[in-house]
mmCIF file of C-alpha atoms in Angstrom:
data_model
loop_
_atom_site.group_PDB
_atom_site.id
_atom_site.type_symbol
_atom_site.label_atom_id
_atom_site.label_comp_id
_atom_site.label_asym_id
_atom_site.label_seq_id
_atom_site.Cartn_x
_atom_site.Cartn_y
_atom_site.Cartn_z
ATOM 1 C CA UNK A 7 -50.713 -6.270 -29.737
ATOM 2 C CA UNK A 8 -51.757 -9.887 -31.025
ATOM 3 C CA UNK A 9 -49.522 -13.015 -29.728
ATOM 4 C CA UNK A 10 -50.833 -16.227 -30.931
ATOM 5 C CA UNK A 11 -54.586 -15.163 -31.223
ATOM 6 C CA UNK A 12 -54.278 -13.537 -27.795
ATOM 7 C CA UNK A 13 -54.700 -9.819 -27.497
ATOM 8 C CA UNK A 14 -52.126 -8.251 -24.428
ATOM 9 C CA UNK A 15 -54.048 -5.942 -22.585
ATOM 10 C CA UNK A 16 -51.125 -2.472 -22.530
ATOM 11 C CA UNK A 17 -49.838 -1.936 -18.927
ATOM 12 C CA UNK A 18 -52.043 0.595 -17.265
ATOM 13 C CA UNK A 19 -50.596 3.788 -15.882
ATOM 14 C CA UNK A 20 -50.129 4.485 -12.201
ATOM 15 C CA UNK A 21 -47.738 3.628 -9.657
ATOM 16 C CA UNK A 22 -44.590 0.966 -10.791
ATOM 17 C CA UNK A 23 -44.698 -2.300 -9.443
ATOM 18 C CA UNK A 24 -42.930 -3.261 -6.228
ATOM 19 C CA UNK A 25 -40.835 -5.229 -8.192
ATOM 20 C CA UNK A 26 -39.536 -2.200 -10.121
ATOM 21 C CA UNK A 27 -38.964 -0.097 -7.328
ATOM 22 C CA UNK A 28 -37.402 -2.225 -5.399
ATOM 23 C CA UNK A 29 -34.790 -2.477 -8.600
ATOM 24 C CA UNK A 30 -34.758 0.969 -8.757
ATOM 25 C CA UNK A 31 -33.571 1.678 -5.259
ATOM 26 C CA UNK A 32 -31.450 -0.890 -5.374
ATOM 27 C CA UNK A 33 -29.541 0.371 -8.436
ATOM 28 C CA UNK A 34 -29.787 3.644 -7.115
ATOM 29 C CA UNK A 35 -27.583 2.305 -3.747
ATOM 30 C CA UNK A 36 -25.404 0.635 -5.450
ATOM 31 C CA UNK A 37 -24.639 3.576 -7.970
ATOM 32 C CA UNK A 38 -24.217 6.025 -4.497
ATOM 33 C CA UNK A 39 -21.842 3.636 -3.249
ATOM 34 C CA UNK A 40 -19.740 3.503 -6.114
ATOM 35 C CA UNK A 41 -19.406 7.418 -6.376
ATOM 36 C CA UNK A 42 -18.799 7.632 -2.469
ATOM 37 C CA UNK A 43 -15.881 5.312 -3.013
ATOM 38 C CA UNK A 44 -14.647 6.553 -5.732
ATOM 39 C CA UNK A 45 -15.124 10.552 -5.164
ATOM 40 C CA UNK A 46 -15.640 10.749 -1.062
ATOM 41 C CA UNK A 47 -19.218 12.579 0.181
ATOM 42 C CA UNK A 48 -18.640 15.788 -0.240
ATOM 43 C CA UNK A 49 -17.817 15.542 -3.858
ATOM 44 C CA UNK A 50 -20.546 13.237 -5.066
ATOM 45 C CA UNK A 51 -23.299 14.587 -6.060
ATOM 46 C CA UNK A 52 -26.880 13.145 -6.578
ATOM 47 C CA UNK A 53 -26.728 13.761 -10.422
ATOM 48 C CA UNK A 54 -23.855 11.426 -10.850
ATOM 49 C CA UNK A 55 -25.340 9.225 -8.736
ATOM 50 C CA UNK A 56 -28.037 9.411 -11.123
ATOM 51 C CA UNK A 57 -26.850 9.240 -14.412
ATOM 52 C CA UNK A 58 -24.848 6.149 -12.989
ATOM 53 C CA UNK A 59 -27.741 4.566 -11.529
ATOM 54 C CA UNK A 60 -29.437 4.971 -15.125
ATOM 55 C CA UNK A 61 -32.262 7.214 -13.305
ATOM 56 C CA UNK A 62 -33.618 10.275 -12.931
ATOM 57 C CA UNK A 63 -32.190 12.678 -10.258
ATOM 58 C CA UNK A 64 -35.901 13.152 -9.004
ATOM 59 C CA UNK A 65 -36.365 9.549 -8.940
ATOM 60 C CA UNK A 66 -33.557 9.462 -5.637
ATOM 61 C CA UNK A 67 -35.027 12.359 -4.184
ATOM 62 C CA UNK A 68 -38.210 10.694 -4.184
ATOM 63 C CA UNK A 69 -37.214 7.818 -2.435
ATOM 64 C CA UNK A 70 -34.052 9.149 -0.180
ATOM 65 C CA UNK A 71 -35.020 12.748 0.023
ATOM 66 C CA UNK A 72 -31.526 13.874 -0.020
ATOM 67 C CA UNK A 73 -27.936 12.821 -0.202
ATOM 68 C CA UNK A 74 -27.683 12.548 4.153
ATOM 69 C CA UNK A 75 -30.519 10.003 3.520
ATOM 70 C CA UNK A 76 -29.016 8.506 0.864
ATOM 71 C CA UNK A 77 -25.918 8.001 2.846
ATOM 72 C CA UNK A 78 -27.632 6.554 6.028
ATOM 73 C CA UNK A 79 -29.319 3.955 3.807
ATOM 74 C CA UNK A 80 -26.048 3.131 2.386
ATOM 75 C CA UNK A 81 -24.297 2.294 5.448
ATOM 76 C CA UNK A 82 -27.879 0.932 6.696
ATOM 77 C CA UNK A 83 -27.689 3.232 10.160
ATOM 78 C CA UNK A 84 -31.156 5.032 10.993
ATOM 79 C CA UNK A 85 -29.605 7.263 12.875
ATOM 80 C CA UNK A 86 -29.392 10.736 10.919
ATOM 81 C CA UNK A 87 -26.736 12.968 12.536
ATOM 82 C CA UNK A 88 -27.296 15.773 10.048
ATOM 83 C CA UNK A 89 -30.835 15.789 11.529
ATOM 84 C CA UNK A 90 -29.242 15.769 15.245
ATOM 85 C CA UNK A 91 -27.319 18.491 14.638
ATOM 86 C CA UNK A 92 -29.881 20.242 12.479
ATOM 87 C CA UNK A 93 -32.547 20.067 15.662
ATOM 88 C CA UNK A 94 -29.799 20.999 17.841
ATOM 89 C CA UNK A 95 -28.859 24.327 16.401
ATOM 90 C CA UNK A 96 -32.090 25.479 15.538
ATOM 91 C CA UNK A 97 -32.174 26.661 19.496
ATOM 92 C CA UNK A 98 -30.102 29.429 21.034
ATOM 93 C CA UNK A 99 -26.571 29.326 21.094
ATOM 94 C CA UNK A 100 -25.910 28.752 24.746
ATOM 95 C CA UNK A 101 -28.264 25.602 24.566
ATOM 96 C CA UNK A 102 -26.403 23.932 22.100
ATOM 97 C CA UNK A 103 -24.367 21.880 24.135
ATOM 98 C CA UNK A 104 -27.059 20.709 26.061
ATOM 99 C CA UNK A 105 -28.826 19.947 23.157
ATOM 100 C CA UNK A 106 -26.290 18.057 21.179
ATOM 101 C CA UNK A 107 -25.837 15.660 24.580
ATOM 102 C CA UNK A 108 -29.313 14.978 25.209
ATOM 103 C CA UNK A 109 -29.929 14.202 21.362
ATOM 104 C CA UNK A 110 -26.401 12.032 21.359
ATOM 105 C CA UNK A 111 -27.519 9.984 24.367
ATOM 106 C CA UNK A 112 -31.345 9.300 23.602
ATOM 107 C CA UNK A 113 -30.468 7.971 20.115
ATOM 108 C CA UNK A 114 -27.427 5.994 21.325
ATOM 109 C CA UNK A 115 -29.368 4.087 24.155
ATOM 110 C CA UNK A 116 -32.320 3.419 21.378
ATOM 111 C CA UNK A 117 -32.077 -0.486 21.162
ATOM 112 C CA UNK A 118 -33.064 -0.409 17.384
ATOM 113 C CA UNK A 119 -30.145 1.988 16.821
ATOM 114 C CA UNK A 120 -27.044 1.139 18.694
ATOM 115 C CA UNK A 121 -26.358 -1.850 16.767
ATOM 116 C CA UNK A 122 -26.209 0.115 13.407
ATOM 117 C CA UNK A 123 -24.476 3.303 14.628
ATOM 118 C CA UNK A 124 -21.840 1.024 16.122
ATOM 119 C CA UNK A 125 -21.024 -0.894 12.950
ATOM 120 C CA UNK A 126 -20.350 2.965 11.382
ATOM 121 C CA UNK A 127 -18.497 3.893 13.974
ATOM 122 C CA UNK A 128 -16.050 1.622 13.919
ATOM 123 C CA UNK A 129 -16.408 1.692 10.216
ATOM 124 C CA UNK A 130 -14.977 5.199 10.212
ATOM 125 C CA UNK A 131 -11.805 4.321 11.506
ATOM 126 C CA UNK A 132 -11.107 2.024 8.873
ATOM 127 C CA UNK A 133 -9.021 3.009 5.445
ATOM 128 C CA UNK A 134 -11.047 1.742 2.697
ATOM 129 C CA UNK A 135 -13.716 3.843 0.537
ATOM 130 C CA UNK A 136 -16.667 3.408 2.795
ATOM 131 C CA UNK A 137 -14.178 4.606 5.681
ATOM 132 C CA UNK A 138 -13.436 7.709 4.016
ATOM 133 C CA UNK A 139 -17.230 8.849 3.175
ATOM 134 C CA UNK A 140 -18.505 8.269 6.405
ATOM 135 C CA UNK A 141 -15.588 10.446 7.921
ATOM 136 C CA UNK A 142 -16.453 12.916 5.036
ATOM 137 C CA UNK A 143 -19.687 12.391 6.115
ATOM 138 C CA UNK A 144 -19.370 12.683 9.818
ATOM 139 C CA UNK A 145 -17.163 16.088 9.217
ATOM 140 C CA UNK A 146 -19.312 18.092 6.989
ATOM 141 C CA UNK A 147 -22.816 17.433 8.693
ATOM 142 C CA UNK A 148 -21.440 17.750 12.299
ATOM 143 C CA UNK A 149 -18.649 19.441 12.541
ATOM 144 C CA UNK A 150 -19.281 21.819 9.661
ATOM 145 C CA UNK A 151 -23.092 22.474 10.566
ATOM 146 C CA UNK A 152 -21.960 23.988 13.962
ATOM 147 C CA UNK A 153 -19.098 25.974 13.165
ATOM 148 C CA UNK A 154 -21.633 27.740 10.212
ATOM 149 C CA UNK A 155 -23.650 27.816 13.355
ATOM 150 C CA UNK A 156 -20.694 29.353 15.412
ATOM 151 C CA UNK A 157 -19.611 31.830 12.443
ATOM 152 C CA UNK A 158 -23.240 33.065 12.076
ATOM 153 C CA UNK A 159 -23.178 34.260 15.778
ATOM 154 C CA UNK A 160 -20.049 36.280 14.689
ATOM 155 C CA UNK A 161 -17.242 34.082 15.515
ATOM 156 C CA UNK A 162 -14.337 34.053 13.191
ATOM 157 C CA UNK A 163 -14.345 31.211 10.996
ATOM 158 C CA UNK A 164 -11.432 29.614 11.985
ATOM 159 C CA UNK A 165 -12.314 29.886 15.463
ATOM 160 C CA UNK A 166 -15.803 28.606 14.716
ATOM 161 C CA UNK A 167 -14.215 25.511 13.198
ATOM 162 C CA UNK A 168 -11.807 24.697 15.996
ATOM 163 C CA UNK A 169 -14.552 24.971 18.637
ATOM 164 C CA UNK A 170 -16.810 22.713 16.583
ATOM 165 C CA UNK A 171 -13.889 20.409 16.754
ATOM 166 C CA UNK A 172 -13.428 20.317 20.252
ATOM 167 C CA UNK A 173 -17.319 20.055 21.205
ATOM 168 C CA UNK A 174 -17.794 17.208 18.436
ATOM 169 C CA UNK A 175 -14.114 15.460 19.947
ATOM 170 C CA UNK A 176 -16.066 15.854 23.655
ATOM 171 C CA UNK A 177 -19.320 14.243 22.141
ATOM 172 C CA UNK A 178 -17.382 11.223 20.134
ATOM 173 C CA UNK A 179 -14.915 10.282 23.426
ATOM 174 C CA UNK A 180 -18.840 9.932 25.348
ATOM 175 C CA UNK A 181 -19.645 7.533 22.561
ATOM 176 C CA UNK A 182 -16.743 5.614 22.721
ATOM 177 C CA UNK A 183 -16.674 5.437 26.268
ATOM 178 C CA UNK A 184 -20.078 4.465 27.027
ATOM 179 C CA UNK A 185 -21.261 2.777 24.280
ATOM 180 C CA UNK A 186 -17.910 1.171 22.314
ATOM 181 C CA UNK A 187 -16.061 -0.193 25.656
ATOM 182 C CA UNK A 188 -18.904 -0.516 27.550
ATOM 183 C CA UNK A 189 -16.890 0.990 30.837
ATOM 184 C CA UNK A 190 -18.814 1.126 34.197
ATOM 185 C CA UNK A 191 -20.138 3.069 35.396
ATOM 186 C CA UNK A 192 -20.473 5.434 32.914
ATOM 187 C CA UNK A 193 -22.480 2.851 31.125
ATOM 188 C CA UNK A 194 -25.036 2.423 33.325
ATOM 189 C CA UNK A 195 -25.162 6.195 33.936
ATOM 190 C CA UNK A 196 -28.570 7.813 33.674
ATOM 191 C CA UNK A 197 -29.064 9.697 30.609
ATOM 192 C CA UNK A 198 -29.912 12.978 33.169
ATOM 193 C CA UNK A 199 -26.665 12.745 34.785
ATOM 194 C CA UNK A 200 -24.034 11.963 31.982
ATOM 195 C CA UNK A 201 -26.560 15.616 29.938
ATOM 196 C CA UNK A 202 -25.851 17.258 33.622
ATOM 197 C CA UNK A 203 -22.002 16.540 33.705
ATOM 198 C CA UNK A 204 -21.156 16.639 29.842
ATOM 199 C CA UNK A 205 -23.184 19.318 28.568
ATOM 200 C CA UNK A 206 -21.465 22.397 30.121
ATOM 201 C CA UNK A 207 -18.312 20.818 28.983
ATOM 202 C CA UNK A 208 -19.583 21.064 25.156
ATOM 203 C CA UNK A 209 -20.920 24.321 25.841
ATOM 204 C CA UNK A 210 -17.483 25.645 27.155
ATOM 205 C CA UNK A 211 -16.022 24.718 23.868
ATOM 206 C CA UNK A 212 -18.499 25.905 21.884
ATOM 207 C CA UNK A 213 -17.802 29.217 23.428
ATOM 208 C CA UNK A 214 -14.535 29.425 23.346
ATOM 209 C CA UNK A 215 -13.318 27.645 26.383
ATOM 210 C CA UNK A 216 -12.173 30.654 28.618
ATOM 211 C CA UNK A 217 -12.915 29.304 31.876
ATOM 212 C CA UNK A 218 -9.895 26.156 30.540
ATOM 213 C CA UNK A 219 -7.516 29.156 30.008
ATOM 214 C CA UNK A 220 -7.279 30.169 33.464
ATOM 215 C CA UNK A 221 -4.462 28.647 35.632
ATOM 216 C CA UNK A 222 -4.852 26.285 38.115
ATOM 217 C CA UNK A 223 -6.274 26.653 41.234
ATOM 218 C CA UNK A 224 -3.828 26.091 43.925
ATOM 219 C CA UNK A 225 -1.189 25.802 41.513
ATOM 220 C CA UNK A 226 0.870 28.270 43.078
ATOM 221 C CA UNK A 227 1.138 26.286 46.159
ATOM 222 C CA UNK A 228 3.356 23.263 44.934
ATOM 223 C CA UNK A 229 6.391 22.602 46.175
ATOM 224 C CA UNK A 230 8.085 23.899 42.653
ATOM 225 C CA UNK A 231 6.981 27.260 43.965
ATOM 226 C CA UNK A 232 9.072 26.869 46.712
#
């Protein structure tokens, strides 16, 4: 191609320029922010991300891997609870809890994370789009992950799910506690000791809580027994 006397050397093949990926990705998180809002996490699906985004559905695997990446680089957290949860479980099932704890507490008292994972936090308990997907979020890759981890161990499903719930409910009121209000002195509590004291808690649930069923101690001795 001539212009003016001037031959225009073709573009040579190889990787894009930074310009044009950085355009790409950002079209690409603005498209997966759209369909979050519009259809919630579950239901959107990299494909309609895609075709909205005006790429190819290899192009966003290529940069985000998959769509838990894609989410975490929407709400700009790098904390990854799908891959928490996913390292958690890969262990026996009476580790879990134990697991899940120290993996909660060594992110959450990372310096380059708390910030972020705050910000979604609180975001979650808000009632706008971005509210709803990270709940969406939040539900499928932790509480869903360990009840599939639950029912695989031969636990009825609806079991499995309600002791998910209750471990994940433990886990979230430590977050809240420690790192949301800030209360002493839980907050200045050594990772060891809050893994020591919570843990067996989250491991009760996750087995059913029996030990929570039995009565009392010394309730028989009150003065309504009288």
């Amino acid at each position: 191609m001539e212009q003016q006397g001037t031959r225009v050397p073709p573009r040579k093949r190889g990787r894009p320029r930074a310009a044009e990926v950085g355009e790409a990705r950002r079209r690409i998180l603005a498209a997966a922010t759209q369909e979050f809002a519009e259809h919630g996490y579950e239901a959107a699906s990299i494909r309609a991300i895609a075709r909205r985004a005006e790429v190819d559905p290899a192009l966003i695997r290529h940069y985000f891997d998959d769509k838990q990446a894609l989410v975490a680089a929407v709400v700009q957290v790098p904390l990854r609870p799908d891959q928490l949860v996913r390292g958690a479980l890969d262990g026996p099932i009476d580790g879990i809890g134990e697991a899940l704890v120290t993996g909660v507490v060594r992110a959450w008292d990372a310096p380059a994370v708390r910030p972020a994972a705050l910000a979604a936090l609180r975001g979650t308990v808000g009632h706008g789009p971005v509210s709803r997907m990270l709940r969406e979020f939040l539900r499928h890759e932790l509480m869903h992950r360990i009840a599939t981890r639950l029912a695989e161990a031969g636990v009825p499903s609806d079991e499995a799910e309600l002791r998910a719930e209750f471990a994940v409910s433990q886990i979230v009121g430590l977050i809240m506690v420690r790192y949301v209000l800030v209360a002493e002195p839980l907050a200045s509590l050594p990772p060891a000791d809050i893994v020591r004291r919570v843990a067996p808690v989250v491991q009760l649930h996750l087995e059913g809580g029996a030990a929570l069923d039995s009565p009392v101690s010394g309730a028989k001795n009150s003065s309504h027994d009288e």
